[in-house]
Coordinates of C-alpha atoms and ligand atoms in Angstrom, one line a residue:
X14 CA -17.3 -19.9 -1.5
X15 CA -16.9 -19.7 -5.3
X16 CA -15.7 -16.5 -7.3
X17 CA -19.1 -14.0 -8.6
X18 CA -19.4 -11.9 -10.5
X19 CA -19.4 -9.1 -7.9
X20 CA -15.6 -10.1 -7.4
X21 CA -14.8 -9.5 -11.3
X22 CA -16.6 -6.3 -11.2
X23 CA -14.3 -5.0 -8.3
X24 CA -11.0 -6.7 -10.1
X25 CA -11.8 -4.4 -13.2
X26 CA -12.4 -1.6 -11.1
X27 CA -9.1 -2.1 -9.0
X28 CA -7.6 -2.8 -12.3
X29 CA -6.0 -6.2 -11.7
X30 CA -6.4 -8.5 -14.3
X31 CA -9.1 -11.7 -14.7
X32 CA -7.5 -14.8 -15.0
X33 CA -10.1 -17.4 -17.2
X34 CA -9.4 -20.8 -18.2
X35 CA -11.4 -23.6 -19.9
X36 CA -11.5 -26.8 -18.0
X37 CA -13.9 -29.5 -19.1
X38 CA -13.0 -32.4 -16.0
X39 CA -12.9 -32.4 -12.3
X40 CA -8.7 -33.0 -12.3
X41 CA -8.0 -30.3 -14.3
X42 CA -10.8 -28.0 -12.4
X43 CA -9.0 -29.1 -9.5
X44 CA -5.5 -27.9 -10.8
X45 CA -7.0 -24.5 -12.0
X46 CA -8.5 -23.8 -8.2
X47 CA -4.7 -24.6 -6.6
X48 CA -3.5 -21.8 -9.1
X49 CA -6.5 -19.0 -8.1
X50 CA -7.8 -19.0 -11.3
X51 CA -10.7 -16.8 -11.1
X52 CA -13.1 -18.3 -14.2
X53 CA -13.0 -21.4 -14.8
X54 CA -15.3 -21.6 -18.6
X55 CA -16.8 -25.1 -19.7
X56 CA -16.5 -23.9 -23.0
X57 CA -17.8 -25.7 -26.2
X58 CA -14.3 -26.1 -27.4
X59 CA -14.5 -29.2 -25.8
X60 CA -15.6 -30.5 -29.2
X61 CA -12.7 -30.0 -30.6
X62 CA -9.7 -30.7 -27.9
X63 CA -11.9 -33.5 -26.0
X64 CA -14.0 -34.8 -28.8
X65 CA -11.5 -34.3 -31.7
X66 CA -14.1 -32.9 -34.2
X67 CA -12.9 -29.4 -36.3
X68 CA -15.5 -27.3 -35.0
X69 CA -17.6 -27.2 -32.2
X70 CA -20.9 -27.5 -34.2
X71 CA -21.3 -31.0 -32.6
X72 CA -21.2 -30.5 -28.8
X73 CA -24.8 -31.0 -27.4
X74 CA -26.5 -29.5 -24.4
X75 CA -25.7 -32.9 -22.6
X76 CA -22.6 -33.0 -23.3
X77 CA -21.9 -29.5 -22.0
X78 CA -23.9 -30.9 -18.7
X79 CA -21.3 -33.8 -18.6
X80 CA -18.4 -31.6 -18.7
X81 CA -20.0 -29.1 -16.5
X82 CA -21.1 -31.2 -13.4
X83 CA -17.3 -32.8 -13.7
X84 CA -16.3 -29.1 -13.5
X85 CA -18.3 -28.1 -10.4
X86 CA -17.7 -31.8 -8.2
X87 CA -13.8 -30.8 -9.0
X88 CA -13.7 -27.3 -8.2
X89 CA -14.8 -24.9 -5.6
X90 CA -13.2 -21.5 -5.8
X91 CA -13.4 -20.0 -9.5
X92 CA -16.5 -18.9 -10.9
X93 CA -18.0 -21.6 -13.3
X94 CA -19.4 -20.0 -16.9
X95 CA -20.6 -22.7 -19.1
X96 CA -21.4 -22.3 -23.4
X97 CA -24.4 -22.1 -24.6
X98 CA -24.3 -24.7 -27.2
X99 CA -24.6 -24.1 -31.2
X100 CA -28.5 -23.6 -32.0
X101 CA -29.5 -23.1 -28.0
X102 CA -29.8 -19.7 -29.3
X103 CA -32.4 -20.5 -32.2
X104 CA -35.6 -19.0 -29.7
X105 CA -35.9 -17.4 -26.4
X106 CA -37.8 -20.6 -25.3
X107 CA -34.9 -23.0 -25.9
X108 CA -32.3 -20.7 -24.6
X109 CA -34.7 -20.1 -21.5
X110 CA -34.6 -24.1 -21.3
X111 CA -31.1 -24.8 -21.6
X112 CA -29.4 -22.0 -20.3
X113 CA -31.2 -22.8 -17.2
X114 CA -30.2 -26.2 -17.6
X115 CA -26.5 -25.2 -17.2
X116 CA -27.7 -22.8 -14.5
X117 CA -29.0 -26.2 -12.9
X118 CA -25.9 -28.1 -13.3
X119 CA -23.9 -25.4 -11.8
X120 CA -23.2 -22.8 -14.0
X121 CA -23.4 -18.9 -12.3
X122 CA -23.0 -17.3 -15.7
X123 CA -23.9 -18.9 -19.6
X124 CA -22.0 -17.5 -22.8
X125 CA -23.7 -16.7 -25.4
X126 CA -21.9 -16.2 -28.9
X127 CA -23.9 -12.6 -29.9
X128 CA -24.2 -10.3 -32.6
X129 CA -26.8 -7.4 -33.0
X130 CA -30.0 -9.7 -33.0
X131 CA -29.3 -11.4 -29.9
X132 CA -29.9 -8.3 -27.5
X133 CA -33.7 -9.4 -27.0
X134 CA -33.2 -12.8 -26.2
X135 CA -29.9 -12.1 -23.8
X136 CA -32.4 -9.8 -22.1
X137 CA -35.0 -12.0 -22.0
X138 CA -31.9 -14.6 -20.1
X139 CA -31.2 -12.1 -18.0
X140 CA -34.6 -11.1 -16.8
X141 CA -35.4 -15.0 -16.3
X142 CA -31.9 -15.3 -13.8
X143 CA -29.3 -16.5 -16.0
X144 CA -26.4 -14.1 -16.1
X145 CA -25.2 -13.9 -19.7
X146 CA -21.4 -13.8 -20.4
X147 CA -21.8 -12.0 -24.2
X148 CA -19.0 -13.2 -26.3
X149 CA -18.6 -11.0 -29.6
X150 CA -15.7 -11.5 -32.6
X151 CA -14.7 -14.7 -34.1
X152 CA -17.7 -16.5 -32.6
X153 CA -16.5 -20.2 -33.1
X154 CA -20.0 -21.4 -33.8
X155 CA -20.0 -19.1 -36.9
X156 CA -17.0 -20.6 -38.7
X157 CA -18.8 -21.5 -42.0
X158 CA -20.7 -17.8 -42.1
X159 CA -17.1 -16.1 -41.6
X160 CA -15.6 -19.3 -44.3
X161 CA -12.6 -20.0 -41.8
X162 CA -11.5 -18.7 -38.3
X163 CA -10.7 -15.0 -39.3
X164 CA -9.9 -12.4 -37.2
X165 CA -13.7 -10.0 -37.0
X166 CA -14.3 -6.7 -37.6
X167 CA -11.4 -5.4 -39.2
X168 CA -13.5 -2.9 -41.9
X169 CA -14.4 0.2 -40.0
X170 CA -18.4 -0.2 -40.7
X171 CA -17.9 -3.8 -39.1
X172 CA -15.8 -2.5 -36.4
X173 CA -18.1 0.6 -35.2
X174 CA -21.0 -2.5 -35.8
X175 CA -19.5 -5.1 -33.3
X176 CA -18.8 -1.4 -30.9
X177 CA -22.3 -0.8 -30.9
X178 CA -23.5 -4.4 -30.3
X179 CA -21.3 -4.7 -26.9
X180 CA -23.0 -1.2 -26.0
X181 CA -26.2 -2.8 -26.5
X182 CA -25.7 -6.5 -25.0
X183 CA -24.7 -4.5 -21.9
X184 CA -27.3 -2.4 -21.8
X185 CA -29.9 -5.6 -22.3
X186 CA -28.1 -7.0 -19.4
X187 CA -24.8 -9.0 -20.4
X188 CA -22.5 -8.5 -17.1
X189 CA -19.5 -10.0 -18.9
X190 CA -18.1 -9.2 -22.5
X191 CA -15.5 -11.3 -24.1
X192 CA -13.8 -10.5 -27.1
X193 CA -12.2 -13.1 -29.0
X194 CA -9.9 -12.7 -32.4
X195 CA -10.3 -8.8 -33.1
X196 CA -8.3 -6.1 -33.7
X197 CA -6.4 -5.0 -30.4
X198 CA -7.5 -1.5 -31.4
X199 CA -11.0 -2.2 -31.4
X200 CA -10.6 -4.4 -28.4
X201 CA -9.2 -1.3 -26.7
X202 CA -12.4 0.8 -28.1
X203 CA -14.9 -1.9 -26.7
X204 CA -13.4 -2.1 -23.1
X205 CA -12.9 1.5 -22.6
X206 CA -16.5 1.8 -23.2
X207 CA -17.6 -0.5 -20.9
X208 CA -18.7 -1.3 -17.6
X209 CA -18.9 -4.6 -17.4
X210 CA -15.8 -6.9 -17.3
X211 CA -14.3 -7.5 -20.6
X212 CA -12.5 -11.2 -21.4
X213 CA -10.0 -11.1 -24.1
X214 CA -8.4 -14.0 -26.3
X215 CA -6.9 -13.0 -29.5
X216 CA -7.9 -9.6 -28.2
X217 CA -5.9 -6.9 -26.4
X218 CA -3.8 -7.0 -23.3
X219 CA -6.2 -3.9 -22.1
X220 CA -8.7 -6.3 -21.6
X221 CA -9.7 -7.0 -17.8
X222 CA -9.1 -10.2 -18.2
X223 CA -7.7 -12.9 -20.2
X224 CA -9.0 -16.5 -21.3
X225 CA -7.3 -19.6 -23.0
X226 CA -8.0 -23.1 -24.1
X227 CA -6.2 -24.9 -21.6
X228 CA -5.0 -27.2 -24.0
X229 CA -3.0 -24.5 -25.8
X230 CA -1.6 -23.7 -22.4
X231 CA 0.0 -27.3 -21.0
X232 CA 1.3 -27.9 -25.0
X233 CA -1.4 -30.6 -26.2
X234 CA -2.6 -28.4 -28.8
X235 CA -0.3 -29.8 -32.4
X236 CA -0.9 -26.0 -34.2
X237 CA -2.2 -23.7 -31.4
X238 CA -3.6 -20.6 -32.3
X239 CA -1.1 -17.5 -32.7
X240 CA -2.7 -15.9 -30.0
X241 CA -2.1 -18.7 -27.5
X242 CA 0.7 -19.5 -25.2
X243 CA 2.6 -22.5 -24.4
X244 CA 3.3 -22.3 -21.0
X245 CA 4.4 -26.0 -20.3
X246 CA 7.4 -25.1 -22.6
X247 CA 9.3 -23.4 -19.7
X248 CA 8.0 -25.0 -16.8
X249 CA 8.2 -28.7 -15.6
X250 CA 4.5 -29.0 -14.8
X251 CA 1.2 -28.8 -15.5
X252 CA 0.7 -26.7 -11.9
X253 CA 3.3 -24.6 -12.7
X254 CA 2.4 -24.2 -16.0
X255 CA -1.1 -23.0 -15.1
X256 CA 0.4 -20.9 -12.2
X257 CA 2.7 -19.4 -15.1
X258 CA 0.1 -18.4 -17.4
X259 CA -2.2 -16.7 -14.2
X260 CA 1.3 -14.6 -13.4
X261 CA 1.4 -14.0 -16.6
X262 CA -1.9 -12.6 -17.2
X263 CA -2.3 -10.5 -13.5
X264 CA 1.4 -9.0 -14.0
X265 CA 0.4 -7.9 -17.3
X266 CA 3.4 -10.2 -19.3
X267 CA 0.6 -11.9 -21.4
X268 CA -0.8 -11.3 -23.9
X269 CA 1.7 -9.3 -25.7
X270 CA 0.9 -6.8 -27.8
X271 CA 1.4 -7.5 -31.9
X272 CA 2.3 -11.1 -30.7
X273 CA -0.7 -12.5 -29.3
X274 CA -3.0 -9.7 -31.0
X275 CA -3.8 -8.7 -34.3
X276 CA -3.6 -5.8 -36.3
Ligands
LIG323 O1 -15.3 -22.6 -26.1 C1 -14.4 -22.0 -25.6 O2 -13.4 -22.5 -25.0 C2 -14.4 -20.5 -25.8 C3 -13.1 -19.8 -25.6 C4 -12.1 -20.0 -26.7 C5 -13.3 -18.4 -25.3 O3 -15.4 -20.0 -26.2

């Protein structure tokens, strides 16, 4: 029986941290399930760490369905959250259509890169049975609107902006937040005003959970981000580097605040 979202709810609750890792094959889904990781996330940045391109502008729905089906034939404990790809968000009808396409291949919850004008069509997701995993920040498919990978929300009007769209993502439906690259105050703001789960990278160790490229984590990444960890430096393998990083997170010894957060 796989991970739901019931049991993230009642991990937040009991206040023991979410362990969440991006996986994108059946061997590596495989090594994330002997190490309890609780989320396993198909994410988009397969484009980049699979595919080699600088963005993830290029990953297609059927790509994503690749990855995702390897995913779900190699795994069966964590929960399994796939990426909407760039542009499935461009009308309700095509997120309806892929989305549940995902949904199909195995996903139990799609992320959705949001800001304020995606509350109708998250709700509209919602109400059609995909649960939506809204991801708010530095939303990777925006690099050319922000001109780089920069940390979001850092003004106070932005910051009481991106505050306000969680509020309303949840209340349209989102049962997961995640946070990724904003200030660990704000990150603090958003969870403590939330019910629903909260996934952090880049974010704040108050978070109810934690997420990272799994690349970053075995040491394959040549410049990781700042916020990442290489676990693979102080352990011989890549089990016990994985098993490193899910201590890590539950007993609260990553992230570290003002090392894997920003200002
Ligand atoms: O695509 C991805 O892997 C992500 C994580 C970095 C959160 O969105």
């Amino acid at each position: 029986m796989r991970t739901t979202i019931r049991t993230l709810e009642k991990l937040k609750r009991e206040r023991r941290p979410i362990t969440c890792l991006t996986a994108y094959d059946a061997g590596f889904a495989r090594l994330l399930d002997l190490s309890d990781i609780d989320v396993i996330l198909v994410g988009d940045s397969l484009g980049m760490v699979i595919q080699g391109h600088d963005t993830t502008l290029p990953v297609t729905l059927e790509h994503m369905r690749y990855h995702l089906e390897a995913v779900a034939r190699g795994s069966e404990r964590a929960m399994l959250m796939a990426d909407l790809p760039f542009l499935g968000d461009r009308d309700v009808a095509t997120a309806l259509e892929q989305g549940g396409a995902l949904m199909r291949a195995g996903a139990q919850m799609v992320k959705v890169e949001c800001n304020g004008g995606h509350v109708e069509l998250v709700h509209r997701m919602v109400m059609a049975g995909i649960p939506v995993c809204a991801h708010l920040g530095l939303t990777p498919q925006a690099v050319h609107r922000f001109g780089g990978y920069r940390v979001q929300g850092r003004e106070t009007g932005a910051a009481d902006r991106m505050q306000q769209e969680a509020l309303e993502l949840e209340q349209a439906g989102a049962q997961c937040l995640l946070l990724e690259g904003v200030p660990e105050a704000l990150a603090a703001r958003i969870v403590h005003g939330a019910r629903a789960p909260v996934i952090g990278i880049g974010a704040s160790p108050e978070c109810d959970g934690q997420v990272l490229v799994l690349q970053d984590v075995i040491g394959l990444t040549p410049s990781p981000p700042r916020f990442a960890r290489n676990f693979m430096a102080d352990t011989g393998s890549l089990q016990d580097a994985v098993a490193a990083y899910a201590e890590a997170v539950r007993n609260r010894s990553f992230p570290v605040s003002g090392v894997h957060t920003f200002g």
